[in-house]
PDB file of C-alpha atoms in Angstrom:
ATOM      1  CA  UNK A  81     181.629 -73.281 114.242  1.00  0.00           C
ATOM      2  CA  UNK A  82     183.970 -70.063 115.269  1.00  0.00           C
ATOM      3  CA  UNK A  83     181.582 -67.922 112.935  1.00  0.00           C
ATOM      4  CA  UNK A  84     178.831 -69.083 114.146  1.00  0.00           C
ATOM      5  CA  UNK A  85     179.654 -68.757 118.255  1.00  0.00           C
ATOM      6  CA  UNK A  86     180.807 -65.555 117.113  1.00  0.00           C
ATOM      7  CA  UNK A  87     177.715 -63.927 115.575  1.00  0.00           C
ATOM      8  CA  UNK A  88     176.003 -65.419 118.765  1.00  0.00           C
ATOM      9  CA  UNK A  89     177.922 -63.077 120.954  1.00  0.00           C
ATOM     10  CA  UNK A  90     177.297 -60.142 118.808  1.00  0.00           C
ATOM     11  CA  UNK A  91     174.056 -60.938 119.184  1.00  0.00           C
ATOM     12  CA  UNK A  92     174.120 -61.425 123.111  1.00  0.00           C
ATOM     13  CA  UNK A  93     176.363 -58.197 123.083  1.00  0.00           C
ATOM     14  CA  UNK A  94     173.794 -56.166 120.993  1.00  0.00           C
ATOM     15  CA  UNK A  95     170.857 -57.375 122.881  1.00  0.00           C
ATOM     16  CA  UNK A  96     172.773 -56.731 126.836  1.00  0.00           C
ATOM     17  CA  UNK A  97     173.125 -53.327 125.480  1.00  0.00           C
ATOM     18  CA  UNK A  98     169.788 -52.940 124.294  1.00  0.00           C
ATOM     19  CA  UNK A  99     168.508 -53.693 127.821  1.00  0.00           C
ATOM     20  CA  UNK A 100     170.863 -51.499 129.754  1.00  0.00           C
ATOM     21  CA  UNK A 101     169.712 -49.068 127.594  1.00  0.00           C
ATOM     22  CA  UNK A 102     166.295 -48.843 128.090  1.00  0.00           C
ATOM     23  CA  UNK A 103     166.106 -50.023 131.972  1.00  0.00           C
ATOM     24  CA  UNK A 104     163.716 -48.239 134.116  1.00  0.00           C
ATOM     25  CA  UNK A 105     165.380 -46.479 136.796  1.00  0.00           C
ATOM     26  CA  UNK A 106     162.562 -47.209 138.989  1.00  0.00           C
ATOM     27  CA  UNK A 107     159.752 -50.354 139.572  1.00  0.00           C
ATOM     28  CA  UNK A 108     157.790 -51.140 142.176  1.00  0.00           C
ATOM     29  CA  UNK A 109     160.715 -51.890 144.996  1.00  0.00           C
ATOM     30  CA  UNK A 110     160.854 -48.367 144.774  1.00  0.00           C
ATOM     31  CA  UNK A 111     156.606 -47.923 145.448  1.00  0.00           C
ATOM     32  CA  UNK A 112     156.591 -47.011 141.651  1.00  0.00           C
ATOM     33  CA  UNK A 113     153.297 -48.468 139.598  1.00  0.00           C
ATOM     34  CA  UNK A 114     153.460 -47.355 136.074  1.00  0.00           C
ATOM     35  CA  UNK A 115     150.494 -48.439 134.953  1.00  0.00           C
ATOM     36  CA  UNK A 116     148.812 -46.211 138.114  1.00  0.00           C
ATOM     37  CA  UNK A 117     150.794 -43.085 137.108  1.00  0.00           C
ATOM     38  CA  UNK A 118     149.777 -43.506 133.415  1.00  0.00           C
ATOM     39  CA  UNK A 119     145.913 -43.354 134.529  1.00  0.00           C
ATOM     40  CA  UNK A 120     146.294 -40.230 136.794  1.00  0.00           C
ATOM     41  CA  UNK A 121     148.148 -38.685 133.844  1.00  0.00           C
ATOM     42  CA  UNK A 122     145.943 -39.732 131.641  1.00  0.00           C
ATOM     43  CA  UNK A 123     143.166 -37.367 133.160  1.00  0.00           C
ATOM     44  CA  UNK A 124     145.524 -34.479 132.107  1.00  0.00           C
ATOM     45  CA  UNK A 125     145.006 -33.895 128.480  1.00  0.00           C
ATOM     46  CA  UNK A 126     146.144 -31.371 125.156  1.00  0.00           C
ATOM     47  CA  UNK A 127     148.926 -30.768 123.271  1.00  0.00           C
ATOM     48  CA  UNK A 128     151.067 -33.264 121.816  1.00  0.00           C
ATOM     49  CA  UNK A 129     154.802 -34.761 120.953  1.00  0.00           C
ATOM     50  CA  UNK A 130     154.808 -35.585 117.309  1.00  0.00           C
ATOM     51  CA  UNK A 131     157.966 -37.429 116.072  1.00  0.00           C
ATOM     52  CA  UNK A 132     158.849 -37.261 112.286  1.00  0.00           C
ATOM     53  CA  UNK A 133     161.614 -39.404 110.760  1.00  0.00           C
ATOM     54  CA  UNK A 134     163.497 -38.359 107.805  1.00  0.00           C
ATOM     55  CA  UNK A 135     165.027 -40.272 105.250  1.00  0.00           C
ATOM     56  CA  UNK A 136     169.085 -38.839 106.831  1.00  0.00           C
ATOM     57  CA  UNK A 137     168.593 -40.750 109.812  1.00  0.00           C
ATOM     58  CA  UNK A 138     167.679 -37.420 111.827  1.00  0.00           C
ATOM     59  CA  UNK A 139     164.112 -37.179 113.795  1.00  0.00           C
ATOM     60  CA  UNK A 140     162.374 -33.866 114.460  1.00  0.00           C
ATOM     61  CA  UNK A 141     160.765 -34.071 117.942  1.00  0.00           C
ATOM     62  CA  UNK A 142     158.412 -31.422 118.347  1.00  0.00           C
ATOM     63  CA  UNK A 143     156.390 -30.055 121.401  1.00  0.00           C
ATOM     64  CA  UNK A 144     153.226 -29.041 120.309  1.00  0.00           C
ATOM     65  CA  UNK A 145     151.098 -27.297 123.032  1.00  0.00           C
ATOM     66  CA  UNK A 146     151.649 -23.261 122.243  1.00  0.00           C
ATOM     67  CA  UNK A 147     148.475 -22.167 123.955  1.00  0.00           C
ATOM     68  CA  UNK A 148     150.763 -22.859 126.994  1.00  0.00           C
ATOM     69  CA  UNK A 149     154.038 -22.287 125.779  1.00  0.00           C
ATOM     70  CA  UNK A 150     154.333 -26.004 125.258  1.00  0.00           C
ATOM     71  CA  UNK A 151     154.152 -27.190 128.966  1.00  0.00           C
ATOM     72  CA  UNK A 152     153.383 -30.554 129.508  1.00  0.00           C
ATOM     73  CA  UNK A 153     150.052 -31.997 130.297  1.00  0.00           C
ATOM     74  CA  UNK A 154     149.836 -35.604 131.643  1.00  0.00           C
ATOM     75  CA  UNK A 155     148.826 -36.763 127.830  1.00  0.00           C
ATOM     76  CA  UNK A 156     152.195 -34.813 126.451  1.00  0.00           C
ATOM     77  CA  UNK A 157     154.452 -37.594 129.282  1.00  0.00           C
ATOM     78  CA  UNK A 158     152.791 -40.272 128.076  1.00  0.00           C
ATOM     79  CA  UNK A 159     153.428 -39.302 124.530  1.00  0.00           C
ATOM     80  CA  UNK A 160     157.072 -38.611 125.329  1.00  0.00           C
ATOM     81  CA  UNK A 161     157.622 -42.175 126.672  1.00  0.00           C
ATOM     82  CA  UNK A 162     155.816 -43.451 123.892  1.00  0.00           C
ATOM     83  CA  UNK A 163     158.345 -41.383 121.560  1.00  0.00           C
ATOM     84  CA  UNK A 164     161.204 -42.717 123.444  1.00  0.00           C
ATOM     85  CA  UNK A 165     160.509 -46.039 122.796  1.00  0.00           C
ATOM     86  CA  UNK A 166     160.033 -45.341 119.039  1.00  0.00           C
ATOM     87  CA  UNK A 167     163.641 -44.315 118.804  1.00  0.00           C
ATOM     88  CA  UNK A 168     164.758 -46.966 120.620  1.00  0.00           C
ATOM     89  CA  UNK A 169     163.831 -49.171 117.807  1.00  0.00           C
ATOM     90  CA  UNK A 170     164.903 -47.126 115.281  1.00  0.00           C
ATOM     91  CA  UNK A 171     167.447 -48.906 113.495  1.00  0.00           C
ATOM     92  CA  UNK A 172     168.415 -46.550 110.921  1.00  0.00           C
ATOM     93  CA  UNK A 173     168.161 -43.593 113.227  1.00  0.00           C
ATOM     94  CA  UNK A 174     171.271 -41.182 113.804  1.00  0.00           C
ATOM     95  CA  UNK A 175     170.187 -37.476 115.372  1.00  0.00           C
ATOM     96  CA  UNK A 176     167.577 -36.812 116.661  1.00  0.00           C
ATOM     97  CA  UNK A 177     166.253 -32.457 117.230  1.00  0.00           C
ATOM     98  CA  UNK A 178     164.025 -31.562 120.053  1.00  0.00           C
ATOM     99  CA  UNK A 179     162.333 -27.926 119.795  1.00  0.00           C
ATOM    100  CA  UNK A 180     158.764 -26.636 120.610  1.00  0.00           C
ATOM    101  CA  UNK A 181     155.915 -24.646 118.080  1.00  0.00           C
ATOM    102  CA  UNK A 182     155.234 -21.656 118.239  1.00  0.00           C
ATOM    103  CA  UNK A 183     158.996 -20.029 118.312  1.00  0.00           C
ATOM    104  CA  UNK A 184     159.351 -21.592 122.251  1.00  0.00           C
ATOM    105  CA  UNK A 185     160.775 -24.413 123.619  1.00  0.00           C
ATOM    106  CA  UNK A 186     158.716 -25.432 126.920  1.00  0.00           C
ATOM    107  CA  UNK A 187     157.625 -23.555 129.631  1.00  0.00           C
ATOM    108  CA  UNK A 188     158.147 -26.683 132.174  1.00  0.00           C
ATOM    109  CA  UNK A 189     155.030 -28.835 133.708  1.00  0.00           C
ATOM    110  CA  UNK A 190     150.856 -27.738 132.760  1.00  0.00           C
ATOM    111  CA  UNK A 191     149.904 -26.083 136.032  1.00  0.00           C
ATOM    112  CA  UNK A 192     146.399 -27.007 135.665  1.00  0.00           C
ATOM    113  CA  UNK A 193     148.311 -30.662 136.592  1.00  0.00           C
ATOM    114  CA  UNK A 194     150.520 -29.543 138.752  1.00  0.00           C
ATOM    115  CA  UNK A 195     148.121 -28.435 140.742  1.00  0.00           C
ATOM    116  CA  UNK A 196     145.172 -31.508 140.543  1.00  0.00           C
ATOM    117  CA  UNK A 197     148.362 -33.486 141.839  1.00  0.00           C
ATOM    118  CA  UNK A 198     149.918 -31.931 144.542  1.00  0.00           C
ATOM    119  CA  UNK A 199     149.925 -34.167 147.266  1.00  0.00           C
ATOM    120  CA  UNK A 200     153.309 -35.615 147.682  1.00  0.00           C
ATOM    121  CA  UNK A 201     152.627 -39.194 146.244  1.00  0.00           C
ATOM    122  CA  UNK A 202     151.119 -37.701 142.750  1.00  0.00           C
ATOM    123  CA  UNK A 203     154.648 -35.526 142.645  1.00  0.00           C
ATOM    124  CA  UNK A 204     156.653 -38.145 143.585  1.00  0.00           C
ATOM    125  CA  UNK A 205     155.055 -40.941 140.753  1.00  0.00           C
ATOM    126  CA  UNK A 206     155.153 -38.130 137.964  1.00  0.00           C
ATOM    127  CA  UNK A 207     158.839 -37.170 139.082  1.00  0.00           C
ATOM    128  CA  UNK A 208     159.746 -41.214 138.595  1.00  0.00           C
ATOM    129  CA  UNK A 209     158.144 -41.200 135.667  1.00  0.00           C
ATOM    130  CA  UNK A 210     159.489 -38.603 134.257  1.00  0.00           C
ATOM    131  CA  UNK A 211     163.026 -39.200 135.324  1.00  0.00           C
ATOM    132  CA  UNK A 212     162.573 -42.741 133.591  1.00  0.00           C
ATOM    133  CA  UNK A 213     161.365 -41.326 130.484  1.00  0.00           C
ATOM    134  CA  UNK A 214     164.542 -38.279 130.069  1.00  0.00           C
ATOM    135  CA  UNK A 215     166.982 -40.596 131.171  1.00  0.00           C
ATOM    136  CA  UNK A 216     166.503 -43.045 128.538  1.00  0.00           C
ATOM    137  CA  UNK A 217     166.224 -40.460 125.870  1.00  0.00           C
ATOM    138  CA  UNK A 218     169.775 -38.977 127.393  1.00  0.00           C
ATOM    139  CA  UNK A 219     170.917 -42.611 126.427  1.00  0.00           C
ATOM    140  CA  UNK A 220     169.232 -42.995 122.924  1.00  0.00           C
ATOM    141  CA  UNK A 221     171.800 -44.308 120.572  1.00  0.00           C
ATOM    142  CA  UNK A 222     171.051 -40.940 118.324  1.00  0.00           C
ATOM    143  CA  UNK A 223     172.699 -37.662 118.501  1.00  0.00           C
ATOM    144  CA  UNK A 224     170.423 -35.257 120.171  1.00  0.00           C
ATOM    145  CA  UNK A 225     170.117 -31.769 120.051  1.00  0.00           C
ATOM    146  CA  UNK A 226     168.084 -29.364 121.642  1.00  0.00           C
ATOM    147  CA  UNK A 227     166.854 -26.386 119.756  1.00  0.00           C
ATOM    148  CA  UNK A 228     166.290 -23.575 122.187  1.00  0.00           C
ATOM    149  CA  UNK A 229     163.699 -20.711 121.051  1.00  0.00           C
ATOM    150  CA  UNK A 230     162.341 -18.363 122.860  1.00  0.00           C
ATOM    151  CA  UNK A 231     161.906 -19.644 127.327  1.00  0.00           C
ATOM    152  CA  UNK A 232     163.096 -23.359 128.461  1.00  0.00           C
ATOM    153  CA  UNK A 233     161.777 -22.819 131.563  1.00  0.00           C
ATOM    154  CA  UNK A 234     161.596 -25.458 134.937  1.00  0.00           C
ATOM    155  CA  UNK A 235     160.933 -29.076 133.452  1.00  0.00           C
ATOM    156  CA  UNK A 236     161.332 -27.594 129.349  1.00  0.00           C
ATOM    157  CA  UNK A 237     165.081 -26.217 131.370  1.00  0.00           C
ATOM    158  CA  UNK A 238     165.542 -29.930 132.574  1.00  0.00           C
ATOM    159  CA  UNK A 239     164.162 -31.298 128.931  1.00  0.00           C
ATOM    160  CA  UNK A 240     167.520 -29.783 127.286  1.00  0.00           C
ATOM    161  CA  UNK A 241     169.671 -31.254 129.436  1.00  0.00           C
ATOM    162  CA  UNK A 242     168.560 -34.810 128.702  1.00  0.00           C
ATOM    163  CA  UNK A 243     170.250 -34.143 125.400  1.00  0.00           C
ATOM    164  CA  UNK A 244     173.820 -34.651 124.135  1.00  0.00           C
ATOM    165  CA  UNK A 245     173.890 -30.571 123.072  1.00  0.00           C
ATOM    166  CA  UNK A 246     172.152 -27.317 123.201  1.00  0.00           C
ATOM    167  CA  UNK A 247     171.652 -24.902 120.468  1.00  0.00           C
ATOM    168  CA  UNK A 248     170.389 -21.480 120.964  1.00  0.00           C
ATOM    169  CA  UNK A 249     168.411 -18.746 119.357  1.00  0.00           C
ATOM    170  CA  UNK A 250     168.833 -14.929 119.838  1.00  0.00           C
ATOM    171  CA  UNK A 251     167.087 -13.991 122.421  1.00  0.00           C
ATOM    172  CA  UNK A 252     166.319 -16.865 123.647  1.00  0.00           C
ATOM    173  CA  UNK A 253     166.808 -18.274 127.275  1.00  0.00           C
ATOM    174  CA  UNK A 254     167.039 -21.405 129.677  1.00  0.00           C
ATOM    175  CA  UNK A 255     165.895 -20.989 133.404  1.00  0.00           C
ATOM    176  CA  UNK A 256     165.700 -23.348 136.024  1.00  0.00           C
ATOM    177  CA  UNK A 257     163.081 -21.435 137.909  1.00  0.00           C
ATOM    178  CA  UNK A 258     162.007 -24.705 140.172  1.00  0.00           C
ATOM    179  CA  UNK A 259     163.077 -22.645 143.138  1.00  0.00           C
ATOM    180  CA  UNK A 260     160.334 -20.019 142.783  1.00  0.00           C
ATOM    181  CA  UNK A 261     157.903 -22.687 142.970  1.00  0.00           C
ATOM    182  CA  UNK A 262     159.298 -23.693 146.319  1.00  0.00           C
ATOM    183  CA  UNK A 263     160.995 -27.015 144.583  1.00  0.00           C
ATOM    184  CA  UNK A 264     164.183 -28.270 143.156  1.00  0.00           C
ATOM    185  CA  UNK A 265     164.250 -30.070 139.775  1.00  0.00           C
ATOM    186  CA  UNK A 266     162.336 -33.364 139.887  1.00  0.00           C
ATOM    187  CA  UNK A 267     162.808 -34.747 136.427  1.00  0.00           C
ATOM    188  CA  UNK A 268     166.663 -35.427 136.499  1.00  0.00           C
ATOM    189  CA  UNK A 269     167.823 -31.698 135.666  1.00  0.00           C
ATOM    190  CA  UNK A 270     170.039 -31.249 138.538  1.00  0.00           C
ATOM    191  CA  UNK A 271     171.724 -33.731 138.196  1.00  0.00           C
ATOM    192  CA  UNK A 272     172.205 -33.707 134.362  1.00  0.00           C
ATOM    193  CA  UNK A 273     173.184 -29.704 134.926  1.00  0.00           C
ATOM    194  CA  UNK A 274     175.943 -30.874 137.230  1.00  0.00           C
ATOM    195  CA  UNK A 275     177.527 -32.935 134.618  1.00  0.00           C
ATOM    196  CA  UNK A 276     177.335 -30.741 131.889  1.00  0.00           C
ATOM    197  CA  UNK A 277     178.635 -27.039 133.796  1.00  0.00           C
ATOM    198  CA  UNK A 278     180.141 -28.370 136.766  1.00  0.00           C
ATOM    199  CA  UNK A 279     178.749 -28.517 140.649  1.00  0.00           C
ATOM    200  CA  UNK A 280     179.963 -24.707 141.487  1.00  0.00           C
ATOM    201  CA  UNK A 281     178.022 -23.144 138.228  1.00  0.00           C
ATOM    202  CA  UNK A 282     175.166 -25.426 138.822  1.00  0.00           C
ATOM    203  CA  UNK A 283     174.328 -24.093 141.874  1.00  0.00           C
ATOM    204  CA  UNK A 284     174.250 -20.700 141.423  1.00  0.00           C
ATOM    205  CA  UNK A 285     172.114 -21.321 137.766  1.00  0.00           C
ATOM    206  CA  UNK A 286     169.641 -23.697 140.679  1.00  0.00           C
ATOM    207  CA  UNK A 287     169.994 -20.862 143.928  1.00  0.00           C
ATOM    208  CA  UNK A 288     169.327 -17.725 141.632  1.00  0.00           C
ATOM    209  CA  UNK A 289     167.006 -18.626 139.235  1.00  0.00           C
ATOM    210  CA  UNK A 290     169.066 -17.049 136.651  1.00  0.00           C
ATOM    211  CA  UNK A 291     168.128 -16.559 133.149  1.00  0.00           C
ATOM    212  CA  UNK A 292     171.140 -18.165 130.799  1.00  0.00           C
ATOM    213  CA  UNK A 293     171.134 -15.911 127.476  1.00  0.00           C
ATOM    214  CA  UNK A 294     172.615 -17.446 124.550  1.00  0.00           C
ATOM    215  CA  UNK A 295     176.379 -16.051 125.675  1.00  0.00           C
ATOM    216  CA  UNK A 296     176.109 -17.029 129.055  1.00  0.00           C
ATOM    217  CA  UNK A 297     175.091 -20.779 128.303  1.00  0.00           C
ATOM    218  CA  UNK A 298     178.510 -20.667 125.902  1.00  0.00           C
ATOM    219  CA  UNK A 299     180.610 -19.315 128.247  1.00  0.00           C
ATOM    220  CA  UNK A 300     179.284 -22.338 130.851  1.00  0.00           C
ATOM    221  CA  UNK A 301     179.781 -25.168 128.454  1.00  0.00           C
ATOM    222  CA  UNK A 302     175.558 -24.890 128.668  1.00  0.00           C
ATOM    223  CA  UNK A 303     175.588 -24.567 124.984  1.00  0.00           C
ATOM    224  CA  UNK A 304     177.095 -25.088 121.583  1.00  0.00           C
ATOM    225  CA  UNK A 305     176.233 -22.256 119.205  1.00  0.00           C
ATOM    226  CA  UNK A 306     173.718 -19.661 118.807  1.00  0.00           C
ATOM    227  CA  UNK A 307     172.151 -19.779 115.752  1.00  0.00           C
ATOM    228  CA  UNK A 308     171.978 -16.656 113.400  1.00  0.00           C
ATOM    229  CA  UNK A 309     167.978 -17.278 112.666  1.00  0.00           C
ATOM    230  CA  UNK A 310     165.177 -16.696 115.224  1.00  0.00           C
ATOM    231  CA  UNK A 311     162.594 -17.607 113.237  1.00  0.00           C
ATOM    232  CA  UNK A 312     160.915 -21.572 113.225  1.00  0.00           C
ATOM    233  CA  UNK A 313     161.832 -22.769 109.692  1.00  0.00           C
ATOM    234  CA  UNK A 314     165.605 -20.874 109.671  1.00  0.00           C
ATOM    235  CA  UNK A 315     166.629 -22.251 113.291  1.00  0.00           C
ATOM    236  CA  UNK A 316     165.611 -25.805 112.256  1.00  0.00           C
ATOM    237  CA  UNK A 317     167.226 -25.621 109.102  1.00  0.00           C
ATOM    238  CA  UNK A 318     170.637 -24.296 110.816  1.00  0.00           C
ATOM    239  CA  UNK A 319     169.901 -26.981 113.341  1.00  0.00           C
ATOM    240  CA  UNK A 320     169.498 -29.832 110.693  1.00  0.00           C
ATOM    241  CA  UNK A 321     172.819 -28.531 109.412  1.00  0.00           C
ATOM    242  CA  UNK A 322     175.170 -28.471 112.414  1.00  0.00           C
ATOM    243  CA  UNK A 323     173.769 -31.701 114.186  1.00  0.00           C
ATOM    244  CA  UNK A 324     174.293 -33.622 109.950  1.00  0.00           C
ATOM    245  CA  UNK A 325     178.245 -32.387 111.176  1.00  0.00           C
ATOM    246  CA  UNK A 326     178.511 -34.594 113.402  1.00  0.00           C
ATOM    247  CA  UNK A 327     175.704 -37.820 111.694  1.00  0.00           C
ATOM    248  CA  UNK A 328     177.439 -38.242 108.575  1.00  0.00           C
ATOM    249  CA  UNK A 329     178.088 -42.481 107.927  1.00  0.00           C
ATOM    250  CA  UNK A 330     176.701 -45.302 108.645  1.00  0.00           C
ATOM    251  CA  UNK A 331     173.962 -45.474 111.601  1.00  0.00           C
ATOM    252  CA  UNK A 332     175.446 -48.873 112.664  1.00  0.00           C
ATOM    253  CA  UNK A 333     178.625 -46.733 113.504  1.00  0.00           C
ATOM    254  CA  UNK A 334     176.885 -43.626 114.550  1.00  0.00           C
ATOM    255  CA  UNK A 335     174.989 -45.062 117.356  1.00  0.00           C
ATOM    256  CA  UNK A 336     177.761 -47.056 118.309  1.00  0.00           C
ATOM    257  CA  UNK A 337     180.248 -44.115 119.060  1.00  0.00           C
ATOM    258  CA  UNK A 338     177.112 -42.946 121.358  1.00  0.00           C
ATOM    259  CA  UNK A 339     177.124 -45.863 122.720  1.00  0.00           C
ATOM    260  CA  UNK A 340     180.870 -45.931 123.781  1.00  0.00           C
ATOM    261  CA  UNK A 341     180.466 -42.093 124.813  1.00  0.00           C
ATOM    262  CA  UNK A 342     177.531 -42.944 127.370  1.00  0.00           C
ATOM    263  CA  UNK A 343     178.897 -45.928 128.681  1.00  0.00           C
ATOM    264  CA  UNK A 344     182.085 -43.683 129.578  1.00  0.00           C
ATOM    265  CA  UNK A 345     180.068 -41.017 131.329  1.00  0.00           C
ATOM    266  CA  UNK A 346     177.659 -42.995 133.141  1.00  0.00           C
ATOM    267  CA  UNK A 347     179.863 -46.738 134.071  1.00  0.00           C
ATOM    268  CA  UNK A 348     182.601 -47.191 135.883  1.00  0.00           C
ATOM    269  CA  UNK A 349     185.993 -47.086 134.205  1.00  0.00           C
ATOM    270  CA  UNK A 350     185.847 -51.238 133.864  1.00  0.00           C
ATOM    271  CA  UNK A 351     182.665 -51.646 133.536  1.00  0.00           C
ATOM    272  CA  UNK A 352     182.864 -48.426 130.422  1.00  0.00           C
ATOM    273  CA  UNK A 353     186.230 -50.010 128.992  1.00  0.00           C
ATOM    274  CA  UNK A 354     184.268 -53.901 128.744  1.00  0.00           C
ATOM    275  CA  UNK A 355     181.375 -52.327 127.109  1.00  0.00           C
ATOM    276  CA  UNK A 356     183.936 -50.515 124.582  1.00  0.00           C
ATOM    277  CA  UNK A 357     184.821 -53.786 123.806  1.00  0.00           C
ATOM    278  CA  UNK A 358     181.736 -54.756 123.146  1.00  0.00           C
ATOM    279  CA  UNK A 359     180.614 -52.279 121.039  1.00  0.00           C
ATOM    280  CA  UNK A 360     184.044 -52.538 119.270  1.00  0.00           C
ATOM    281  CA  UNK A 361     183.351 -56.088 118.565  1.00  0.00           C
ATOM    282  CA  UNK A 362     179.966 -55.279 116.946  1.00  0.00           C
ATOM    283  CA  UNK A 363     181.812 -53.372 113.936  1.00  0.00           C
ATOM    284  CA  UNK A 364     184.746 -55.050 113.247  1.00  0.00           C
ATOM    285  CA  UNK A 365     184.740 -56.612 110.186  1.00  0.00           C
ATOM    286  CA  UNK A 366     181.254 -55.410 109.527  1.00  0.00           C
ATOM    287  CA  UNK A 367     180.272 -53.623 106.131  1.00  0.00           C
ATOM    288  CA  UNK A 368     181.360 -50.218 107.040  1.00  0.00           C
ATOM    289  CA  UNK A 369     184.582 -51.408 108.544  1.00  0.00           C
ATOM    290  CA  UNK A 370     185.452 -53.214 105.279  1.00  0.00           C
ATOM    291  CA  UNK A 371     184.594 -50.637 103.218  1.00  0.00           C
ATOM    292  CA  UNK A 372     186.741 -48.183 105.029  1.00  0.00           C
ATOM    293  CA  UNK A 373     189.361 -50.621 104.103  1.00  0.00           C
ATOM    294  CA  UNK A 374     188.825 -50.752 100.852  1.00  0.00           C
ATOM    295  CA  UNK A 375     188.893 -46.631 100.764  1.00  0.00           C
ATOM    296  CA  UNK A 376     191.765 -46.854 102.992  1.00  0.00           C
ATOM    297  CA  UNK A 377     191.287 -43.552 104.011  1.00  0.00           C
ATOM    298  CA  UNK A 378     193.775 -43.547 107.287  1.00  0.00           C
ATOM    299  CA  UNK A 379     196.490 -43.436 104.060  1.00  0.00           C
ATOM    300  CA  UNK A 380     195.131 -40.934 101.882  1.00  0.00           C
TER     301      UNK A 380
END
């Protein structure tokens, strides 16, 4: 009877999670209507996001539109989302890489768009929509990793943020240019930029439009490492390597210490320590705890 109330609220742990997880910031108290953004996107096509899965537990997401530096058309969103969700359900899923073709990362929003929707109810639906679809891959239980080649520019500068780390390539560069355009970030940038290199350094990155080189974004926390290989197939493979650092074991336990480390970033301390708990309670005595046991490893 014990067992069986307790795999019950493993279950009802796993499953509240699940749903925080993937919540939509937005619905229609807030005058959002998905299904009308998706048709005025719709009307926006090229490029894609392909999403490949490999047998490590890591997943390549790749922007494919180089004919404009990979900027995103309507059809590219409503790929992402659709992405999103994939990983979601990814059970054995651990890391996950984001980069663009064509030795570039993104260039920010398909002007062509930008442009058919520029009244302020089209900017403000795609800006929901978008912010719905980055935050929830910033939560993904998977390790992500943006690969930065060549110009992250506006929304592509905003796309790296909604991942755990940046990785750069020589010569390379992230600017949040949004300001030249006579906006501020719309897809959740700003406030993601805040978090990661502080209010004060976030400001002047948003007020001057400044290009962050590879040493720069170390120096601000903005990124990781820059890669020794500027070339596609060399910065992936460096890529695959540093982000397996930090994937290596079980996904059950990977995506749980994600887990943990969004709930403390995003929850309040109480509501962050109870969903520790949770998580916690989701391993113990599970297969990789007892094997770790059995290796006793702690006494080695």
């Amino acid at each position: 009877m014990a067992v069986c109330q307790l795999k019950n609220l493993l279950q009802t742990t796993k499953e509240r999670i699940i749903q925080q997880r993937m919540a939509s910031l937005y619905d229609c108290a807030h005058g959002y209507q998905e299904d009308l953004v998706k048709k005025k996107l719709e009307q926006f096509a090229g490029g894609s996001i392909n999403l490949s899965k490999e047998e490590n537990g890591i997943g390549i997401l790749t922007l494919n539109n180089p004919r404009l530096m990979n900027a995103f058309t309507g059809t590219m969103m409503l790929e992402l989302q659709e992405r999103v969700t994939e990983l979601e359900n990814w059970k054995e899923g651990k890391g996950l890489i984001v980069y663009g073709t064509g030795n570039t990362f993104c260039s920010g929003s398909d002007l062509n768009a930008v442009k058919a929707m520029s009244n302020s109810q089209d900017g403000m639906n795609m800006c929901m929509f978008m912010q719905n679809t980055l935050t929830r891959l910033m939560r993904l239980p998977l390790i992500s990793v943006a690969l930065v080649q060549g110009k992250a520019l506006g929304g592509g500068a905003e796309l790296t943020t909604a991942c755990d780390f940046r990785l750069m390539t020589p010569g390379s560069e992230i600017r949040f240019v949004h300001k030249q355009m006579g906006l501020v970030p719309g897809w959740g940038g700003a406030t993601r930029l805040v978090q990661i290199v502080g209010s004060g350094a976030a400001l002047q990155l948003l007020s001057g439009a400044v290009k962050v080189d590879p040493e720069r974004a170390l120096r601000l926390g903005l990124s990781e490492k820059t890669l020794v290989s500027s070339d596609e197939t060399g910065s992936l493979e460096e890529a695959r390597a540093w982000l397996n650092l930090y994937t290596e074991g079980p996904a059950s336990v990977i995506q749980a210490v994600k887990k943990v480390a969004t709930a403390g970033k995003e929850l309040p301390l109480e509501t962050a320590l109870r969903t520790e708990k949770d998580v916690f309670g989701t391993l113990w005595g599970g297969p990789a705890n007892l094997q770790a046991l059995v290796r006793r490893p702690k006494h080695k």
